[in-house]
Coordinates of C-alpha atoms and ligand atoms in Angstrom, one line a residue:
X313 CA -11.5 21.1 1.7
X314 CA -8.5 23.4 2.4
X315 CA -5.1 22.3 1.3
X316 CA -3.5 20.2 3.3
X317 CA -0.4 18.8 3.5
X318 CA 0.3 14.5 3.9
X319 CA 3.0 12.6 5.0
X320 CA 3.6 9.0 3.8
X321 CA 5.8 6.5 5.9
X322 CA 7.4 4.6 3.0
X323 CA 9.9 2.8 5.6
X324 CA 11.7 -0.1 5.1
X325 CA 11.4 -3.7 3.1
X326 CA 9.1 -4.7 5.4
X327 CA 10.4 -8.1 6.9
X328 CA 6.9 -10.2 6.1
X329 CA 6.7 -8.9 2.4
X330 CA 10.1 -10.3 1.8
X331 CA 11.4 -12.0 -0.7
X332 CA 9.8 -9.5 -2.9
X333 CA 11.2 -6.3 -1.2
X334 CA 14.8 -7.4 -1.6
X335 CA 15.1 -4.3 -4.3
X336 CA 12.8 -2.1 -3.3
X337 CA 10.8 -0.5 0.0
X338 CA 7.6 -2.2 0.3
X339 CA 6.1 0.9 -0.5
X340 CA 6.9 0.6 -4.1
X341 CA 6.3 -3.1 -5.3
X342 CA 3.8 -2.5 -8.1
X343 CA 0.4 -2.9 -8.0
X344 CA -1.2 -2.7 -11.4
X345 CA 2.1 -2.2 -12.9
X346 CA 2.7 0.9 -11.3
X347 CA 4.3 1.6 -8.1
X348 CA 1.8 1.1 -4.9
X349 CA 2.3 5.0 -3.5
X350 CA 1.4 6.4 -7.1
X351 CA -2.1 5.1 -6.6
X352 CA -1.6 6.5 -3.0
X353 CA -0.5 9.4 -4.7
X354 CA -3.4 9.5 -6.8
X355 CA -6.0 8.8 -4.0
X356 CA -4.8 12.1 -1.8
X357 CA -5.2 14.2 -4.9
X358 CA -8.8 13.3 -5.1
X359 CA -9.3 15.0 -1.6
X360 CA -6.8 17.9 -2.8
X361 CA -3.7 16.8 -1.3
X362 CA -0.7 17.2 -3.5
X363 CA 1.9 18.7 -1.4
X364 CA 3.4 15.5 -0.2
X365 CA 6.0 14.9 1.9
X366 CA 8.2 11.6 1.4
X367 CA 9.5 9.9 4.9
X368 CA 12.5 7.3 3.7
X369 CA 15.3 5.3 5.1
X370 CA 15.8 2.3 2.5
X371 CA 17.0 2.7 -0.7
X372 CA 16.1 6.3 -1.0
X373 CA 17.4 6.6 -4.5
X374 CA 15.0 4.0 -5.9
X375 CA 12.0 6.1 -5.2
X376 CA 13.7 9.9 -5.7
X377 CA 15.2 8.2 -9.4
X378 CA 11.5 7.3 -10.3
X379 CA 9.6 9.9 -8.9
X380 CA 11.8 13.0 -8.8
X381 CA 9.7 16.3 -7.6
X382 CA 6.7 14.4 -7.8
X383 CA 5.2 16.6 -10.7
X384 CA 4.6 13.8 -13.5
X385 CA 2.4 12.4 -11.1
X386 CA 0.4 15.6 -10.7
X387 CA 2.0 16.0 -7.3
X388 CA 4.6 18.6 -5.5
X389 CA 7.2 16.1 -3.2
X390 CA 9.7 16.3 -0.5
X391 CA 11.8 13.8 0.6
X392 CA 12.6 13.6 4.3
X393 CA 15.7 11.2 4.8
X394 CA 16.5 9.4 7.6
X395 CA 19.5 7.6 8.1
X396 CA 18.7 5.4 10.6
X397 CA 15.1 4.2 10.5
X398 CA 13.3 6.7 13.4
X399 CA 10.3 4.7 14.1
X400 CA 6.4 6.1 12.7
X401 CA 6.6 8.9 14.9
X402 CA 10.1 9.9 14.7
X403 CA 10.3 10.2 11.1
X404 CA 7.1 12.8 11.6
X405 CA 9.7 14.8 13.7
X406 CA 12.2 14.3 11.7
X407 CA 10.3 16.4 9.0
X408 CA 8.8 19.2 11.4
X409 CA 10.4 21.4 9.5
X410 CA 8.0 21.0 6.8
X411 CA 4.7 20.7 8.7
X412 CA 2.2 23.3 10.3
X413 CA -1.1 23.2 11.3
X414 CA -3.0 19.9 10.2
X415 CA -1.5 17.5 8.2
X416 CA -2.3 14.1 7.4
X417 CA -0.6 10.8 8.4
X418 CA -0.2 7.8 6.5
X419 CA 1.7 4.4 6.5
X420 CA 2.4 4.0 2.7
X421 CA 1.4 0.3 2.7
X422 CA -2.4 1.1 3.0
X423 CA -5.4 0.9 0.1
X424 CA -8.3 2.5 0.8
X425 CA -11.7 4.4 0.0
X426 CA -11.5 6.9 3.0
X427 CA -13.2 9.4 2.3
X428 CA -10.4 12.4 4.3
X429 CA -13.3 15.4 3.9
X430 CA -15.4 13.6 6.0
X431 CA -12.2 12.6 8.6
X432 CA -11.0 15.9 8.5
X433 CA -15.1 17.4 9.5
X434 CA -15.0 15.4 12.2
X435 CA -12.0 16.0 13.5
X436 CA -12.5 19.7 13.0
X437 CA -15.7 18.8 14.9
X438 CA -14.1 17.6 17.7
X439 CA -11.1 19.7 18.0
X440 CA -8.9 16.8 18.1
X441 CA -5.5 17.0 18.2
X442 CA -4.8 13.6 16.4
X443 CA -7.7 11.8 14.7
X444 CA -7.0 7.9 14.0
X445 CA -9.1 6.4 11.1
X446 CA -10.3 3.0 12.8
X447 CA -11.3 0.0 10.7
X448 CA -13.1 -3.5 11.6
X449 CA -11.0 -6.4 11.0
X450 CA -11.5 -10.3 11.6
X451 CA -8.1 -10.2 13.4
X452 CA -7.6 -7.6 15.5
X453 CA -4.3 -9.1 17.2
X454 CA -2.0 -8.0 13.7
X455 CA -2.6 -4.1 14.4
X456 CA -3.5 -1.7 16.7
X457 CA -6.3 -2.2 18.4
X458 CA -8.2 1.4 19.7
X459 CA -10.8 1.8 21.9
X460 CA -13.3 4.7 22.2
X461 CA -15.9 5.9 24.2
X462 CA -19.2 6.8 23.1
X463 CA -17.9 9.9 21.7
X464 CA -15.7 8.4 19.9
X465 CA -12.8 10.0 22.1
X466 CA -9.8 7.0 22.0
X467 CA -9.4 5.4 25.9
X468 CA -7.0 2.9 25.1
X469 CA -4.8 2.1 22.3
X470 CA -3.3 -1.4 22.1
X471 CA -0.7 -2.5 19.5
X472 CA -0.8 -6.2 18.3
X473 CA -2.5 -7.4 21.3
X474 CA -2.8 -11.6 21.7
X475 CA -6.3 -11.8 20.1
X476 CA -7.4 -12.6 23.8
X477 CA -6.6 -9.5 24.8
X478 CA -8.2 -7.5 21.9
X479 CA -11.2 -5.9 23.3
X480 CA -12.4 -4.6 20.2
X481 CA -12.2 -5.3 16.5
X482 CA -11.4 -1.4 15.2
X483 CA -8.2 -0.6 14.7
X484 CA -5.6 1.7 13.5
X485 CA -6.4 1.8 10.2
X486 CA -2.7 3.3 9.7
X487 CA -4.3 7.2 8.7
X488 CA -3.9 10.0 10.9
X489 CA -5.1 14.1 10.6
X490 CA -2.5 15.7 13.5
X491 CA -2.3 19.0 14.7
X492 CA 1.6 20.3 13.9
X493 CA 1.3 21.1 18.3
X494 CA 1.8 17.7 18.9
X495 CA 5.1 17.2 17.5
X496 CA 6.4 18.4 21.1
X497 CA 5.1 14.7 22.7
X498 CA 7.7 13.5 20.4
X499 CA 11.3 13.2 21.2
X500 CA 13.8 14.7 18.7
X501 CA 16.3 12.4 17.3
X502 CA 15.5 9.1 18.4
X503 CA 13.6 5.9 17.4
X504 CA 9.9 6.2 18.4
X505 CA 6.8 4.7 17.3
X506 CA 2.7 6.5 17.3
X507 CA 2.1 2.9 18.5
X508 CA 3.5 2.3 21.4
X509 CA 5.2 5.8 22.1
X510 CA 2.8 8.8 20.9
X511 CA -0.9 7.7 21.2
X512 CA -0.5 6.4 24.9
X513 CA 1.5 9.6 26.1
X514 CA -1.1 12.2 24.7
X515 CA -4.0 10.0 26.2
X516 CA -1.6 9.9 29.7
X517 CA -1.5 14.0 28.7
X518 CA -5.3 14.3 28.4
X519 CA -5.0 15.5 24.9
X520 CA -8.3 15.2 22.6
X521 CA -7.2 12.1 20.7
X522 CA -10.3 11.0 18.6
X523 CA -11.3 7.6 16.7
X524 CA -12.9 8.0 12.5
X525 CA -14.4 4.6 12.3
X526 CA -15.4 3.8 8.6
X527 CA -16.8 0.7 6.8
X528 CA -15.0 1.1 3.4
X529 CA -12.7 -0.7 1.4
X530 CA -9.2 -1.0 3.6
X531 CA -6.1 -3.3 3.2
X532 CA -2.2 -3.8 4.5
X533 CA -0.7 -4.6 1.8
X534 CA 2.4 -5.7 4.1
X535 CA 2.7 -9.4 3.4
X536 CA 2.7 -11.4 0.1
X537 CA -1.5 -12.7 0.7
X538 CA -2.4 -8.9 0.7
X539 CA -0.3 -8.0 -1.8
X540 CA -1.7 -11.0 -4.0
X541 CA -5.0 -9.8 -3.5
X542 CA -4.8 -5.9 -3.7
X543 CA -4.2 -6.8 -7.2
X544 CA -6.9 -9.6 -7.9
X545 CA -9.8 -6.9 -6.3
X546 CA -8.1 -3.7 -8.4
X547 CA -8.7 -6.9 -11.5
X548 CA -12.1 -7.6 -10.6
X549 CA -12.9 -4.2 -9.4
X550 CA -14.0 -4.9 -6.1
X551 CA -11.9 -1.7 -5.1
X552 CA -11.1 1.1 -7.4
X553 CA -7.9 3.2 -8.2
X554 CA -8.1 6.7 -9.6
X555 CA -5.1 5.4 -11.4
X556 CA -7.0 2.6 -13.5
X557 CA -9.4 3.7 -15.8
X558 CA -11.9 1.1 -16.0
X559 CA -11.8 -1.6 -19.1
X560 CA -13.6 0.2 -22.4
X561 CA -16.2 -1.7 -24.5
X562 CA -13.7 -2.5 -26.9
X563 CA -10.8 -3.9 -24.7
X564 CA -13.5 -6.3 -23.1
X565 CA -11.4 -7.2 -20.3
X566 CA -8.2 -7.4 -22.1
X567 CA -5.6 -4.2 -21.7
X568 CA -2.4 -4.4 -24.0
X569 CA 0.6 -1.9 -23.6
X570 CA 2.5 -1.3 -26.5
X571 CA 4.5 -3.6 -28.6
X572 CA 2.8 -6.9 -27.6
X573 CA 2.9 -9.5 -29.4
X574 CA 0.3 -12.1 -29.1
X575 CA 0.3 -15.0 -31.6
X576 CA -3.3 -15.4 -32.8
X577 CA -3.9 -19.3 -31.1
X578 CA -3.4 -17.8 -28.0
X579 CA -6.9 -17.9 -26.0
X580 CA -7.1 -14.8 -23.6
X581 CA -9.4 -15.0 -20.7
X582 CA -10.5 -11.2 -19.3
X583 CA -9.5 -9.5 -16.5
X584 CA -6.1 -9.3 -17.8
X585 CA -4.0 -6.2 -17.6
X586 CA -0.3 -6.7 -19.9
X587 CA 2.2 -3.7 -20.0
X588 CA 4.6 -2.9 -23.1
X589 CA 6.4 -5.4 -25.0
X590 CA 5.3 -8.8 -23.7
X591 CA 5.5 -11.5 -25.8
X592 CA 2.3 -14.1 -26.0
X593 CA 3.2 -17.3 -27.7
X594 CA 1.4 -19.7 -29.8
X595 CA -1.2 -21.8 -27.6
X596 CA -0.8 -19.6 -24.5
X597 CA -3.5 -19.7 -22.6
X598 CA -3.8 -16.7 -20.1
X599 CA -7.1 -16.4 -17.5
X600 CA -7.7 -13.8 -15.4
X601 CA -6.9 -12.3 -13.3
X602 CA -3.7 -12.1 -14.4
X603 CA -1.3 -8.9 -14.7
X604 CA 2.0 -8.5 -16.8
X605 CA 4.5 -6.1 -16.8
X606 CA 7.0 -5.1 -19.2
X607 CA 8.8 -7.1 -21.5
X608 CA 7.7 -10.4 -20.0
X609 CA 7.9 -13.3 -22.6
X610 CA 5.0 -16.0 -22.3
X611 CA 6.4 -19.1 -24.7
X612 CA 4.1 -21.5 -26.7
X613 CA 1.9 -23.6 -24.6
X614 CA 2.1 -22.0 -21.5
X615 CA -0.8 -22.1 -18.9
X616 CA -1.0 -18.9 -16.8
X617 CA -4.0 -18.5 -14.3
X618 CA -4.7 -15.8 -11.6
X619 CA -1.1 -14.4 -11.0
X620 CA 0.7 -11.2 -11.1
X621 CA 4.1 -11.0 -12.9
X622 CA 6.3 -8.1 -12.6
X623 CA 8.7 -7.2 -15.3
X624 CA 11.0 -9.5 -17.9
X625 CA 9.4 -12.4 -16.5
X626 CA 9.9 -15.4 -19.2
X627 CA 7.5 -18.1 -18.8
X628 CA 8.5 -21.5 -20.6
X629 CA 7.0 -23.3 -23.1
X630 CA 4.3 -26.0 -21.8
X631 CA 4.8 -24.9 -18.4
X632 CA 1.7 -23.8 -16.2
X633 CA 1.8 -21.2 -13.2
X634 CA -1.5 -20.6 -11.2
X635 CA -2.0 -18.1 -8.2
X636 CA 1.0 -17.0 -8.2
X637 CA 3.3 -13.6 -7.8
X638 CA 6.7 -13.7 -10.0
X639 CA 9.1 -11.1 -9.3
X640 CA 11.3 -9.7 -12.3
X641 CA 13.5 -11.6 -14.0
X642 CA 12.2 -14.3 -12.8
X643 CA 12.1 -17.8 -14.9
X644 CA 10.1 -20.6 -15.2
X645 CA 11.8 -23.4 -16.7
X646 CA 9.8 -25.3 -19.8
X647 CA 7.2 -27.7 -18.4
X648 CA 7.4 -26.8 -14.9
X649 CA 4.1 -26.6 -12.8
X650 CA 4.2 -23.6 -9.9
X651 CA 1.0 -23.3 -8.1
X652 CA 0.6 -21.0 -5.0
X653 CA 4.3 -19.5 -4.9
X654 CA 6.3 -16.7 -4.6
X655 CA 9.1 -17.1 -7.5
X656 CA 11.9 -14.5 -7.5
X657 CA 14.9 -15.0 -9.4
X658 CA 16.9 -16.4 -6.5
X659 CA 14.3 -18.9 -4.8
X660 CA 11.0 -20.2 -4.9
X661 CA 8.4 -20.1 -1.7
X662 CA 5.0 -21.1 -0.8
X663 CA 2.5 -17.8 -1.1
X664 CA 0.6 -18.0 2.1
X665 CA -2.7 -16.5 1.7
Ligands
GDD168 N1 9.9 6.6 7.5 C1 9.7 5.5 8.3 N2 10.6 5.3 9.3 N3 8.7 4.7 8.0 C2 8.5 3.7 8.8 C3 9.3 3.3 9.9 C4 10.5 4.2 10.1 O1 11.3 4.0 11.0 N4 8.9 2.2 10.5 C5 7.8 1.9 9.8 N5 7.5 2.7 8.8 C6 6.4 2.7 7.8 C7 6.3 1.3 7.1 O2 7.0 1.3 5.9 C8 4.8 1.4 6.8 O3 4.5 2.1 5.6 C9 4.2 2.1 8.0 O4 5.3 2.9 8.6 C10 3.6 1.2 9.1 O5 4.6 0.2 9.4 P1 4.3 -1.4 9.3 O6 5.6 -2.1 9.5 O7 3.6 -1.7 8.0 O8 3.4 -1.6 10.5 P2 2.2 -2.6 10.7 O9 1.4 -2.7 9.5 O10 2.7 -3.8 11.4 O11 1.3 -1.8 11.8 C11 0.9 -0.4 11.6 O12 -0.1 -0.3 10.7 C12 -1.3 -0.9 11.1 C13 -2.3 -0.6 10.0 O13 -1.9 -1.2 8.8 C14 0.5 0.1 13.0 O14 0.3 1.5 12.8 C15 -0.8 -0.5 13.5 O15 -1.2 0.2 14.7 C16 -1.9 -0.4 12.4 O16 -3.1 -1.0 12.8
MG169 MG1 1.7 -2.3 7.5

């Protein structure tokens, strides 16, 4: 496949994956204990993409501080700042500068298995101008809903229709391969969204706008029951990141960072994935899947069951936590029960999944 270049929408918080995103764009809240665009990162390099081109608007410096030009990551970076947010589409234009040719598209809350050689054969097939990778969802009425003909040319494109009104269940599966001549549909230095704005004016224009459906694995990680289980199907390997090597013979199930500590009584339960330093008291009992990042302190007696803890979590002693997601810092007092929450270091909330 030639060399392409992508661009990643990192955006804002995202309003439904708060409380978690208070810190951070949701583009970054880890998955796997590393941050979600490094396995985005890592997916694009499979299909030779490495020149990648950063659109930002929230907290900038939190993704520039970890990432810097990209090449730790096996990756070459630019970072395209905007400084008010300029929609999907504008923050394309607002990093024309950088782009010629064919370029890929994509929002950076996305996990997939597309394969992009095959998108980018068929749009090369079909001379398309902007190629949309569809996929088939329960609920159409949460994304864009796109319809083709038999060709697979797109004849309507409807974002976030009532579920009524949702004539099809493909939608936008929040990829894109564009053609750099398009960037004139877009207007310069304004909000403006591919949604609503773009895909209806060059189907109004006439211009060769094609649907890629595929059947693979696809998720949004953009609210806190995605996010959940992005994690729990990387754990039980139901979708794969070129990040994660898969468990060895010898870990059987159970991956340890450095400096853990795990007090011999404690009874482990496989998949569970625990970054540097933690702290596993006496008694613990941990069943996966469960992840840990670093530094995270489990005291004696605690119960922790299918949840995903972020870093310098402390756990209490004889308290038990099940299905949940704990941002860092976070604390769970001695002999409390949490089950199916959200627990940041401010508030607790339901996790509605
Ligand atoms: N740089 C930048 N600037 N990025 C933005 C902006 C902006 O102004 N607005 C949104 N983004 C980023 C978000 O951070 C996210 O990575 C991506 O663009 C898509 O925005 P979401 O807010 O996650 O949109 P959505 O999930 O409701 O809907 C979109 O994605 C669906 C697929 O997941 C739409 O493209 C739907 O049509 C699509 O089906
Ligand atoms: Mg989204």
């Amino acid at each position: 496949m030639p060399k392409l270049k992508a661009i990643i929408l990192v955006g804002g918080p995202g309003m439904r994956l708060r409380p978690l995103t208070e810190d951070r764009p949701k583009s970054v809240v880890p998955v796997l204990n590393l941050p979600a665009i490094e396995h985005t990162f890592a997916y694009l390099k499979q299909y030779g993409v490495e020149d990648i081109i950063l659109a930002l608007n929230y907290l900038p410096d939190v993704i520039k501080s970890y990432f810097g030009d990209g090449s730790r990551c096996g990756v070459h970076l630019t970072y395209c700042l905007e400084k008010e947010p300029m929609g999907t589409a504008g923050a394309v234009k607002n990093a024309a500068a950088y782009l010629d040719g064919s370029f890929f598209v994509m929002n950076g809350d996305i996990f997939t298995d597309l394969n992009l050689t095959e998108m980018l054969s068929f749009h090369r097939e079909k001379k398309a101008m902007a190629t949309i990778a569809l996929t088939w969802v329960d609920n159409p009425s949460a994304f864009g809903v796109v319809e083709t003909d038999s060709n697979r040319k797109v004849k309507r494109f409807i974002e976030k229709p009532p579920l009524a009104e949702a004539t099809t269940h493909w939608i936008n599966a929040g990829t894109y391969i564009l053609e750099s001549e398009m960037l004139k549909y877009i207007p310069p230095n304004q909000h403006y969204m591919f949604e609503k704005g773009l895909f209806p004016a060059l189907l109004e224009a006439g211009e060769p706008v094609y649907g890629y459906p595929y059947r693979g694995f696809w998720l949004d990680m953009g609210n806190p029951g995605a996010y959940y289980s992005i994690n729990i199907d990387l754990m039980m390997s139901k979708v794969k990141s070129p990040l994660i090597a898969p468990f060895t013979s010898d870990e059987k199930g159970i991956r340890c960072g450095a400096d853990v500590k795990i007090h011999p009584s404690a009874v482990i339960t496989p998949p569970v994935l625990m970054d540097r330093g933690c702290f596993i008291g006496k008694g613990v009992h941990l069943t996966g899947p469960v992840v840990i990042g670093r530094d995270c302190r489990l005291e004696d007696g605690a119960v922790v069951e299918n949840a995903i803890l972020w870093d310098n979590v402390i756990i209490g002693a004889d308290s038990r936590l099940a299905n949940c997601i704990v941002s860092s810092r976070a604390v769970i007092k001695a002999k409390q029960e949490v089950v199916n929450c959200i627990v940041t270091p401010a508030n607790t909330v339901p996790l509605l999944r």
